[in-house]
PDB file of C-alpha atoms in Angstrom:
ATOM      1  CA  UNK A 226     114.519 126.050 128.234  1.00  0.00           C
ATOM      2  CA  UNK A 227     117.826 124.225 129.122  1.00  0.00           C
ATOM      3  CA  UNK A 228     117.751 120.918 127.490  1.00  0.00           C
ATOM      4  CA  UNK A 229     120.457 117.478 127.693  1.00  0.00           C
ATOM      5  CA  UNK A 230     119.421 115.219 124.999  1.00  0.00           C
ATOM      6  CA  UNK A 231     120.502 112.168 125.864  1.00  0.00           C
ATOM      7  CA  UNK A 232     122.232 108.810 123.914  1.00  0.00           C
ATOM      8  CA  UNK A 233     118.785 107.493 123.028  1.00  0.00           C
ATOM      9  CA  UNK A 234     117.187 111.222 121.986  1.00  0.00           C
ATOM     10  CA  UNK A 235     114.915 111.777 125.294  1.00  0.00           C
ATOM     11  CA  UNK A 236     115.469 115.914 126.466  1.00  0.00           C
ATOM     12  CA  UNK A 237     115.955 116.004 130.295  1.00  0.00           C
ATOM     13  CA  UNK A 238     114.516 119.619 131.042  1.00  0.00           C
ATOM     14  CA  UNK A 239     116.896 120.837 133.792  1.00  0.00           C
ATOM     15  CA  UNK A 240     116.843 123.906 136.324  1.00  0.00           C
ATOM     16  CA  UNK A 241     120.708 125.129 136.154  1.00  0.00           C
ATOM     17  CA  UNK A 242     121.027 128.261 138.643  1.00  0.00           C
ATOM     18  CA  UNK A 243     123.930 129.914 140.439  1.00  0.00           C
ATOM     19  CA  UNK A 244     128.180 129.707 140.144  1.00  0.00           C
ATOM     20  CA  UNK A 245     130.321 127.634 142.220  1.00  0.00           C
ATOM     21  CA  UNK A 246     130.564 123.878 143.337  1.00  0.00           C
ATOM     22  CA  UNK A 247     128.019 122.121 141.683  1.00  0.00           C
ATOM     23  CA  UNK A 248     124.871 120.297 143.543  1.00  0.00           C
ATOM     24  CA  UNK A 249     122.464 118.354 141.472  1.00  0.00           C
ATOM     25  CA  UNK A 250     119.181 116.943 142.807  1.00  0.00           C
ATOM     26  CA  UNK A 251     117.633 114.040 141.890  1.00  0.00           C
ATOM     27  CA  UNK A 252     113.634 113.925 142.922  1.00  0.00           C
ATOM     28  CA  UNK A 253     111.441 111.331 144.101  1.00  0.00           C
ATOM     29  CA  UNK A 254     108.141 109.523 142.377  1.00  0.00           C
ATOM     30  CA  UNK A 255     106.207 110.675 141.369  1.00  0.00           C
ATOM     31  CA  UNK A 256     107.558 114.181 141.281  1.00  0.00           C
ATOM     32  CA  UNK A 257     109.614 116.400 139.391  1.00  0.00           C
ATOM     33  CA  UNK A 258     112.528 118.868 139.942  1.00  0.00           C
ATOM     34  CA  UNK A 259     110.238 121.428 141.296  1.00  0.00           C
ATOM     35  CA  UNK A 260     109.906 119.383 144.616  1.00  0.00           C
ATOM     36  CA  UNK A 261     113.650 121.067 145.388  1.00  0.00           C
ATOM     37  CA  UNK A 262     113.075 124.803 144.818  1.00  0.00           C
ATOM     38  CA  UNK A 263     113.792 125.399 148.947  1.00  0.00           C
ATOM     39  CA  UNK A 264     117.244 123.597 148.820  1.00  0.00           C
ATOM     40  CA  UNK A 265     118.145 124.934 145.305  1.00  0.00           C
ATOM     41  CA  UNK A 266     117.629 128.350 146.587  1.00  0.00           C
ATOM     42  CA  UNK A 267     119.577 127.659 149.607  1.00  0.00           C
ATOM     43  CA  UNK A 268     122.484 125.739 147.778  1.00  0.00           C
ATOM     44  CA  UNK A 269     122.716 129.062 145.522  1.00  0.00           C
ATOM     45  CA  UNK A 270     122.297 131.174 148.136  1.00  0.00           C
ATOM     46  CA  UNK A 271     125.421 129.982 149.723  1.00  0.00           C
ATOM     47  CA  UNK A 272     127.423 130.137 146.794  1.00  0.00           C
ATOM     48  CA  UNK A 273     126.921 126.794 145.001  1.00  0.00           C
ATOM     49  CA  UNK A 274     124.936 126.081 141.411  1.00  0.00           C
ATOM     50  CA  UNK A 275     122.037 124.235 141.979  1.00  0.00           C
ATOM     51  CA  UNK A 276     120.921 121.776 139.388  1.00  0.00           C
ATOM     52  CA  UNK A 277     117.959 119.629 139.448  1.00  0.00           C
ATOM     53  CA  UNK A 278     116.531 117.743 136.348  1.00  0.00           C
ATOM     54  CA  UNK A 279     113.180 116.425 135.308  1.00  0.00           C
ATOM     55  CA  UNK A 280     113.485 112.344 134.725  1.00  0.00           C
ATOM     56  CA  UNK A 281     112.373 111.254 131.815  1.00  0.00           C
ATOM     57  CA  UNK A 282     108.393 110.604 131.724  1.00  0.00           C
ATOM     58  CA  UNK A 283     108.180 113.312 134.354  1.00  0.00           C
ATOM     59  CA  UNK A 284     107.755 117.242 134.687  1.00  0.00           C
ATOM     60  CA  UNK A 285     108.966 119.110 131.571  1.00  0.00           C
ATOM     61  CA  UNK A 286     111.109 115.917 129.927  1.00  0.00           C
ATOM     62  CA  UNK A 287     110.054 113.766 127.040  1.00  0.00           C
ATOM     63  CA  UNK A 288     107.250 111.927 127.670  1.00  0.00           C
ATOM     64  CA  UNK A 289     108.301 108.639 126.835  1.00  0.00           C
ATOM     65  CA  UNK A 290     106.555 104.846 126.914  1.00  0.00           C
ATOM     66  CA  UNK A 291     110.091 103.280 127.639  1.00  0.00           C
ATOM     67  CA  UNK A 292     113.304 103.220 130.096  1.00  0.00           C
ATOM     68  CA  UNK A 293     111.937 103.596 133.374  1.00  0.00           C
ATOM     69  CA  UNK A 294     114.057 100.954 135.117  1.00  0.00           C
ATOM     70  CA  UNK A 295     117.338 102.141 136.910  1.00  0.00           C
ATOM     71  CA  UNK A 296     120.442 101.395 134.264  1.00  0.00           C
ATOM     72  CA  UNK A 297     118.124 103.886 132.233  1.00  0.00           C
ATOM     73  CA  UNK A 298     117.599 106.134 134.932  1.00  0.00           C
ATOM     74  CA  UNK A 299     121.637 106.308 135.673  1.00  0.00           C
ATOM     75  CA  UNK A 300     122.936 106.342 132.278  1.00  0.00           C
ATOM     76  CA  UNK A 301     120.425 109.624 131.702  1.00  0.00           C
ATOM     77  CA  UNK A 302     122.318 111.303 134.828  1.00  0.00           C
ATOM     78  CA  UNK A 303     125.490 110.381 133.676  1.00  0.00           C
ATOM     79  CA  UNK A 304     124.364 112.035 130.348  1.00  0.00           C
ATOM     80  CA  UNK A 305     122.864 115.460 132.044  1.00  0.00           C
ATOM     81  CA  UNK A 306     126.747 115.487 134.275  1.00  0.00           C
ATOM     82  CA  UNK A 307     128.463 114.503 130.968  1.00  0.00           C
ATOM     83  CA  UNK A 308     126.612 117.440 129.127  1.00  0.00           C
ATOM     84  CA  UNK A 309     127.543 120.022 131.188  1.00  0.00           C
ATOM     85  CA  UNK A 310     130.870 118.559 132.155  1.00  0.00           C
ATOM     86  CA  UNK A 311     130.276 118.745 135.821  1.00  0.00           C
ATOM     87  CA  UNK A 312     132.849 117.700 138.202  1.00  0.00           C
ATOM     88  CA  UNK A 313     133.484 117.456 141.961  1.00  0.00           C
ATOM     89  CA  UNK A 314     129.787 117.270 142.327  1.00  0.00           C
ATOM     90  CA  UNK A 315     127.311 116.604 145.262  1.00  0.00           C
ATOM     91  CA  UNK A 316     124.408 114.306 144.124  1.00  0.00           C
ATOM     92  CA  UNK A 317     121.555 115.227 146.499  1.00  0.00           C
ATOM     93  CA  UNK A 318     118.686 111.992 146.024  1.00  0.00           C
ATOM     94  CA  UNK A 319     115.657 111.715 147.336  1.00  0.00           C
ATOM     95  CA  UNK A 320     113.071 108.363 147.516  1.00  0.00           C
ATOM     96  CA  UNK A 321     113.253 106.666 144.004  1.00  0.00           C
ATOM     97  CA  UNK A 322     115.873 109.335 143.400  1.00  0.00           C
ATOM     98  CA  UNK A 323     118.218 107.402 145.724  1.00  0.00           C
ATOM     99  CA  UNK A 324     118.292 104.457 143.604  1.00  0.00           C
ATOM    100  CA  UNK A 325     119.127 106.777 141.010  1.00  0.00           C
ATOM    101  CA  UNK A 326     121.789 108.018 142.792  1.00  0.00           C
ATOM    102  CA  UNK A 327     123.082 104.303 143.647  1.00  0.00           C
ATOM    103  CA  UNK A 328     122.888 102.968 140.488  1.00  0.00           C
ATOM    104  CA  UNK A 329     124.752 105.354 139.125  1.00  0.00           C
ATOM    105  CA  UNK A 330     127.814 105.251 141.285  1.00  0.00           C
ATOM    106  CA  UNK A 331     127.558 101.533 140.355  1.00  0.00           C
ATOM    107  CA  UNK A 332     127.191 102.019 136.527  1.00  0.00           C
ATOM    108  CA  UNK A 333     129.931 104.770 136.060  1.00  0.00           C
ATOM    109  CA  UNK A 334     131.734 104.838 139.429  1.00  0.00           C
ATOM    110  CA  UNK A 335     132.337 108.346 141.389  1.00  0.00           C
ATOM    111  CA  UNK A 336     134.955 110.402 139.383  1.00  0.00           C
ATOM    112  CA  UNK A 337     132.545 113.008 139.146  1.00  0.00           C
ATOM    113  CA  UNK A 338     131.834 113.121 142.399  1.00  0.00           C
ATOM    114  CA  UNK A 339     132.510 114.666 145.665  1.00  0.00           C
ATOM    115  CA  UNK A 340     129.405 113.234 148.142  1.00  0.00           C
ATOM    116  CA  UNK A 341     126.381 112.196 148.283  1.00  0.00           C
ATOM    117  CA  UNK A 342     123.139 112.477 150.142  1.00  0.00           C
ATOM    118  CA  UNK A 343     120.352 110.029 150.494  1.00  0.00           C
ATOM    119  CA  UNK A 344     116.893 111.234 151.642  1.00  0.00           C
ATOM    120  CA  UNK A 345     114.422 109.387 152.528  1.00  0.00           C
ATOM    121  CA  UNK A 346     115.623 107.490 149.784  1.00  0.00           C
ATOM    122  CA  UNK A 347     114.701 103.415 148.907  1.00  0.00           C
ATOM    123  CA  UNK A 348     118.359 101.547 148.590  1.00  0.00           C
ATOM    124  CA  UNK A 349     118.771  98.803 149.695  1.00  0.00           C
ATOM    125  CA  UNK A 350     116.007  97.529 148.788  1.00  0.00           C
ATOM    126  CA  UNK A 351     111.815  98.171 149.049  1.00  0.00           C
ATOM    127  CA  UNK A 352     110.154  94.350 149.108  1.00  0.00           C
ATOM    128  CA  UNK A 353     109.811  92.508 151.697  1.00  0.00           C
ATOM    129  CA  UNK A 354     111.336  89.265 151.873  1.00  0.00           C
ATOM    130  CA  UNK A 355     113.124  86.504 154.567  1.00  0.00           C
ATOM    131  CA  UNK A 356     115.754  88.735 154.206  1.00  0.00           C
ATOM    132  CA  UNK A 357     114.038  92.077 154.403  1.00  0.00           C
ATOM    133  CA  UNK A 358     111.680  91.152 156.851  1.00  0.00           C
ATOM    134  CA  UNK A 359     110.882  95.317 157.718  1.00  0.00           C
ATOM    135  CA  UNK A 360     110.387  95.740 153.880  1.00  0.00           C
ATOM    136  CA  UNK A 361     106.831  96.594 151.673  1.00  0.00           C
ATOM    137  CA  UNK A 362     104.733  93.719 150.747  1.00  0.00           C
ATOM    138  CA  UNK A 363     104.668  92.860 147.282  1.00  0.00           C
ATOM    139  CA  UNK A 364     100.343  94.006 147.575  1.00  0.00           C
ATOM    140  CA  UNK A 365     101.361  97.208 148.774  1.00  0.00           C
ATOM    141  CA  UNK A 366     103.062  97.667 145.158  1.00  0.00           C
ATOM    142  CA  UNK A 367     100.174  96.323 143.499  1.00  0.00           C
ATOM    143  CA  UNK A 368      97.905  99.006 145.151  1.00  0.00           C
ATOM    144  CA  UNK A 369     100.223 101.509 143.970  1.00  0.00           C
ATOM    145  CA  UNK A 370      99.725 100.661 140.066  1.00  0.00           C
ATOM    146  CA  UNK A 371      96.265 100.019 140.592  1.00  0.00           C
ATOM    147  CA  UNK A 372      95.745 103.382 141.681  1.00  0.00           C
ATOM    148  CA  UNK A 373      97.807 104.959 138.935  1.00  0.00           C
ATOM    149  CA  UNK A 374      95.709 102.993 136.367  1.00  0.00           C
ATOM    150  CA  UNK A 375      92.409 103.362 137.953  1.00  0.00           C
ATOM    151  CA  UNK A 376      91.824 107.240 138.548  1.00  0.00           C
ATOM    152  CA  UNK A 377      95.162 108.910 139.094  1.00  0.00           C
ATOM    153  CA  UNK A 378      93.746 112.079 140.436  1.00  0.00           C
ATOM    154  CA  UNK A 379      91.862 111.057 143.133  1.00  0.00           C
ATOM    155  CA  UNK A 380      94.997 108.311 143.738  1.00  0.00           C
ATOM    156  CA  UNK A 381      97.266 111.289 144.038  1.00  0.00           C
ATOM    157  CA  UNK A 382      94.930 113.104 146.187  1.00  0.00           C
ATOM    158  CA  UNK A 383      95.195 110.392 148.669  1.00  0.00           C
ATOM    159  CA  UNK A 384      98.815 109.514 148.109  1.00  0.00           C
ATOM    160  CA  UNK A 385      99.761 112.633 149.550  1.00  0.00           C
ATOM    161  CA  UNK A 386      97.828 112.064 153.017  1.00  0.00           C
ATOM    162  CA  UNK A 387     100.806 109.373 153.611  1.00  0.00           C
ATOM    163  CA  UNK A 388     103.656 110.924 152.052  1.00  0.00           C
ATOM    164  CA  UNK A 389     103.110 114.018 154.026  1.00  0.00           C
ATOM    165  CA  UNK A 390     102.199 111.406 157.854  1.00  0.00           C
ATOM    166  CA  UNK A 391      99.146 114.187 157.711  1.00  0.00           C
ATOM    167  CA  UNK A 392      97.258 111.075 158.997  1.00  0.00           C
ATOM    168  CA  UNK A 393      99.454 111.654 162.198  1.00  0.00           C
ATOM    169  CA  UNK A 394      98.264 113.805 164.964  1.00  0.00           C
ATOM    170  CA  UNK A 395     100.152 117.458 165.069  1.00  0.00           C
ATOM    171  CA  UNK A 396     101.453 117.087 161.652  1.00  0.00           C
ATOM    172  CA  UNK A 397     103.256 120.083 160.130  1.00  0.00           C
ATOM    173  CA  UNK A 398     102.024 119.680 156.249  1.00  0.00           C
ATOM    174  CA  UNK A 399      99.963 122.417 154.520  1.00  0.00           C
ATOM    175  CA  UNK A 400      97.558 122.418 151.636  1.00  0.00           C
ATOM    176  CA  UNK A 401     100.136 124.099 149.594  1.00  0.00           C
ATOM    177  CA  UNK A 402     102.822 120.788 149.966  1.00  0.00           C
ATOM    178  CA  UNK A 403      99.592 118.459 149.146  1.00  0.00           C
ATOM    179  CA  UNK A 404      98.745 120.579 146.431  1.00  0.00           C
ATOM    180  CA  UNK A 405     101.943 121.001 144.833  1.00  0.00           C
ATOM    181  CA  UNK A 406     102.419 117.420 145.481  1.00  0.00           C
ATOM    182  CA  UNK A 407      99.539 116.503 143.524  1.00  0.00           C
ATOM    183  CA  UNK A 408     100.437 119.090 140.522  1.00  0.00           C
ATOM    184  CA  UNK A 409     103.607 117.118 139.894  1.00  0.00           C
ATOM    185  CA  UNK A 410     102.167 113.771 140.274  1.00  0.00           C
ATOM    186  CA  UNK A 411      99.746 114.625 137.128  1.00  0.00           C
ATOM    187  CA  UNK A 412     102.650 115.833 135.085  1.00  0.00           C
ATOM    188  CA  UNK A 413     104.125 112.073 135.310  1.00  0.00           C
ATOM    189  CA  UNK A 414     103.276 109.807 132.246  1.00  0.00           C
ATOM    190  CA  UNK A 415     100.943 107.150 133.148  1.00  0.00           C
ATOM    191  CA  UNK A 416     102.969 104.638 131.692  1.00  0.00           C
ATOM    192  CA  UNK A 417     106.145 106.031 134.030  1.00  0.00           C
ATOM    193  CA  UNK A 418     103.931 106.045 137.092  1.00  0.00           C
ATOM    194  CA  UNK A 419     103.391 102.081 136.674  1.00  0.00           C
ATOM    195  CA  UNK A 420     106.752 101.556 135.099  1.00  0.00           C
ATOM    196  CA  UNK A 421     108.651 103.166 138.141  1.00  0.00           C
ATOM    197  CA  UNK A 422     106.491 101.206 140.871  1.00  0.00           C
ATOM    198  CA  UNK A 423     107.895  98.134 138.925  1.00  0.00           C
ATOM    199  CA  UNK A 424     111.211  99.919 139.536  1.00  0.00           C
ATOM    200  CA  UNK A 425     111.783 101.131 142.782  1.00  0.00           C
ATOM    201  CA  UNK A 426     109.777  98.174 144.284  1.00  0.00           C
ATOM    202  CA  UNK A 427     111.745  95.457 143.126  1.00  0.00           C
ATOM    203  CA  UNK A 428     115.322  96.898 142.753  1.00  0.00           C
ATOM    204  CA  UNK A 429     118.405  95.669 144.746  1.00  0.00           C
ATOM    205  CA  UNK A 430     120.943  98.336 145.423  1.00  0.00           C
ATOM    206  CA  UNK A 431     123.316  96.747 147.974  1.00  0.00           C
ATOM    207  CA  UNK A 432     126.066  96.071 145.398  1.00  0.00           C
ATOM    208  CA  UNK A 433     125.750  99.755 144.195  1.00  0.00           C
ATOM    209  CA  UNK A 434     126.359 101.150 147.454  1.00  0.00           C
ATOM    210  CA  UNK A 435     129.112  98.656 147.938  1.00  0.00           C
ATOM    211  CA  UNK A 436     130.491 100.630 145.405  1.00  0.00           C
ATOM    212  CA  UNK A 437     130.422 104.446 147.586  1.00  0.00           C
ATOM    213  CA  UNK A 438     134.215 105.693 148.031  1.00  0.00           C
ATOM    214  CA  UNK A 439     132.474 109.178 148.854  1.00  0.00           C
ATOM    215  CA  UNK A 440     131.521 111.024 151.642  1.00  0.00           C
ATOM    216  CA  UNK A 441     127.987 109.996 152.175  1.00  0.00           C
ATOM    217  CA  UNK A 442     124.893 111.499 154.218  1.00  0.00           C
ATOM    218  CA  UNK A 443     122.188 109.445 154.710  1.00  0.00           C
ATOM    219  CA  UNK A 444     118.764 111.258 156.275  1.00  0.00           C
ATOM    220  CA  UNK A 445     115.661 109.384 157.289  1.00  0.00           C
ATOM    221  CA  UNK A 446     112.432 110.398 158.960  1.00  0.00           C
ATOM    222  CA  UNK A 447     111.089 107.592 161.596  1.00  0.00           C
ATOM    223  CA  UNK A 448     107.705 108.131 160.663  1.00  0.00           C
ATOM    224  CA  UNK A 449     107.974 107.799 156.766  1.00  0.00           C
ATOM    225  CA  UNK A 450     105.342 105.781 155.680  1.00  0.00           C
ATOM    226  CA  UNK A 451     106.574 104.958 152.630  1.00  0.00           C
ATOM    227  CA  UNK A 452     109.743 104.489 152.159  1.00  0.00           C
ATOM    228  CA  UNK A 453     110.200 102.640 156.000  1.00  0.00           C
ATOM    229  CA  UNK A 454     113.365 103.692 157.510  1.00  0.00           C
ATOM    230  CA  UNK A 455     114.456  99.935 159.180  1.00  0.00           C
ATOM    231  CA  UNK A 456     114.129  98.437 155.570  1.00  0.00           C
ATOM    232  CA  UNK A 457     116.405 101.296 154.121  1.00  0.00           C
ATOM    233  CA  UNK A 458     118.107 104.350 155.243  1.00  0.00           C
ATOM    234  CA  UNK A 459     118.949 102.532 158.821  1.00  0.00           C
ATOM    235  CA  UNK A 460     120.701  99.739 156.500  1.00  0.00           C
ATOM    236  CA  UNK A 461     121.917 102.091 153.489  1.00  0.00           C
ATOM    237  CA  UNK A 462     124.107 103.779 156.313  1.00  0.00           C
ATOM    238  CA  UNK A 463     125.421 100.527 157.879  1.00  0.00           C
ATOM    239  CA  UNK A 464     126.172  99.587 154.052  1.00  0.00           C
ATOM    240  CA  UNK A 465     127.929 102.633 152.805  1.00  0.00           C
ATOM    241  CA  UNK A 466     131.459 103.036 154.203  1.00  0.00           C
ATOM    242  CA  UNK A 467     132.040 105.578 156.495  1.00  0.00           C
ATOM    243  CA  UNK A 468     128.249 106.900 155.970  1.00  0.00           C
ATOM    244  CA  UNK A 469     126.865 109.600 158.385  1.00  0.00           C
ATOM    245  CA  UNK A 470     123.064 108.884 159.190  1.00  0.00           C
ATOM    246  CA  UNK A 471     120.783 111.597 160.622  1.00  0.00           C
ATOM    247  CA  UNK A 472     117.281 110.320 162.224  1.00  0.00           C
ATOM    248  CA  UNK A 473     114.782 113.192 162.136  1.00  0.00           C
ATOM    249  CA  UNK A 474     112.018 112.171 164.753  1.00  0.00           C
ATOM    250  CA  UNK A 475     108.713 112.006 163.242  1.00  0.00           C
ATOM    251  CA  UNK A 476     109.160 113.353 160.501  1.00  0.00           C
ATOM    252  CA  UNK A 477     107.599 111.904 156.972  1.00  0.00           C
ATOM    253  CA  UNK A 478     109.086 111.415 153.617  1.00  0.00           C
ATOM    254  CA  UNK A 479     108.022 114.618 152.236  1.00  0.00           C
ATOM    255  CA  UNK A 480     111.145 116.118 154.069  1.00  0.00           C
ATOM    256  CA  UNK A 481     112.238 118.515 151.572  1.00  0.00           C
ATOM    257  CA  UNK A 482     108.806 120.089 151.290  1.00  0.00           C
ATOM    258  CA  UNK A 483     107.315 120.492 155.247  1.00  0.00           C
ATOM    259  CA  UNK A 484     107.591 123.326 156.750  1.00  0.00           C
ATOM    260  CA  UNK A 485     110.121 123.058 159.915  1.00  0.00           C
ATOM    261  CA  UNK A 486     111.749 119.614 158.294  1.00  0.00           C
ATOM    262  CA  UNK A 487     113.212 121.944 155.243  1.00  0.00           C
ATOM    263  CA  UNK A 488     114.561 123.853 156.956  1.00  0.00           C
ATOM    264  CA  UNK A 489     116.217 121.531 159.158  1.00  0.00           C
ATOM    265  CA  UNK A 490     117.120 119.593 156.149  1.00  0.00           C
ATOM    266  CA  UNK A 491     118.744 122.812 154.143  1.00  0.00           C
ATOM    267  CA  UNK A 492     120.432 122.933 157.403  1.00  0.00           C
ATOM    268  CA  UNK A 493     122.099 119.521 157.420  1.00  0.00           C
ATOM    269  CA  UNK A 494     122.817 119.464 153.887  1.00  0.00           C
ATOM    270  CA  UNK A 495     124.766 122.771 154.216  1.00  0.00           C
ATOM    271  CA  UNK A 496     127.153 121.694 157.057  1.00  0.00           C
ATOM    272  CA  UNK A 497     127.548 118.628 154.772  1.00  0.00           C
ATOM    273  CA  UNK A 498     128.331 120.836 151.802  1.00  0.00           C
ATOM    274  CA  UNK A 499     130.786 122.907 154.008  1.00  0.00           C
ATOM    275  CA  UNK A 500     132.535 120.142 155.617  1.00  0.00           C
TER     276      UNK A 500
END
């Protein structure tokens, strides 16, 4: 099983398939590197090595009570690109991911990099405040590690109504992407699932993306319920330099998964790839 141990001992289980220009994924909460089978196949597929990695407290990875805040989160990417001595690499983020992804270009800069792609991903910033007026209330976070606490199951059940918009008339989600979303969700520590709502809700990324000398695409539904796109992408894009934002029209923020909006997405991110 490939392994990166990383400066403080946790093992980042990684997925490491194909030759060619390198493309590493870096999931959303509460999931795990499995959420990007479709575009690892279709990076491979057209030539590239597709890499996608567990964070720690999540999938196959050490199950650890500590580190889930962002310099942790970046420094253990920088570790897993370090390890394999990857170079000229696309980060692909999604949701939490894309704080990830931010903080590490802020942490250790973009010589390893190529572009970058943020989906449906939470930089700037989540809260709401007088100067994130379109952001998530500080209760809405509360909810979230309430529910994690409480009964997880059942909370992931229900998480995955809004993550998917299959609360929205016409909706293109199946059983299968609710299913697999809940499998993943239960293979998170408990401890990470509170941890990273701490995280993701409270973290400011502008500086980071200040930082973005790269090609960047930046890909949004309108209809993502959580991660809402005025409060993020839309501002991400106007942040970044040079950035390249794509609006998909009601779509949710389980983009990578739904049927029609993967494939759309694997789309995107190959013209991107190509350019």
């Amino acid at each position: 099983m490939p392994i990166c141990t990383t400066r403080d001992g946790v093992e980042i289980f990684y997925k490491d398939w194909g030759q060619g220009r390198p493309v590493v994924f870096i999931h959303g909460w509460p999931l795990n590197g499995d959420a990007w089978q479709d575009q690892l196949k279709a990076v491979v597929d057209a030539g590239y090595r597709g890499i996608a990695h567990d964070r720690r407290g999540h999938g196959h990875s050490t199950p650890v009570w500590d580190g889930y805040d962002f310099d942790t989160f970046a420094d253990d990417l920088n570790d897993l690109l370090t390890d394999l001595d990857l170079r000229d690499v696309t980060l692909v983020a999604h949701s939490m991911g894309g704080g990830e992804l931010a903080r590490y270009v802020g942490r250790h800069g973009t010589g390893r990099l190529r572009s970058a792609v943020l989906l449906s991903a939470i930089p700037p910033v989540m809260i709401k405040s007088d100067k994130n007026p379109d952001g998530v209330p500080d209760e809405v976070f509360d909810a979230l590690k309430n529910g994690v606490l409480t009964e997880r199951s059942q909370f992931w059940k229900d998480t995955a109504e809004g993550f998917f918009s299959a609360n929205r008339p016409g909706n293109k989600v199946t059983q299968g992407n609710k299913d697999a979303f809940w499998y993943m969700a239960m293979a998170q520590t408990i401890e990470g699932g509170v941890r990273c709502v701490d995280a993701f809700g409270y973290t400011d990324f502008t500086e980071d993306l200040k930082k973005f000398d790269i090609p960047t695409l930046v890909v949004h539904g309108d209809d993502d319920q959580v991660v809402p796109i005025d409060a993020t992408g839309r501002k991400s894009a106007q942040i970044i330099p040079n950035a390249e934002l794509k609006v998909y029209e009601g779509s949710s923020h389980g983009i990578a998964m739904v049927p029609g909006d993967k494939e759309k997405f694997n789309r995107d991110l190959l013209e991107f790839l190509n350019k």
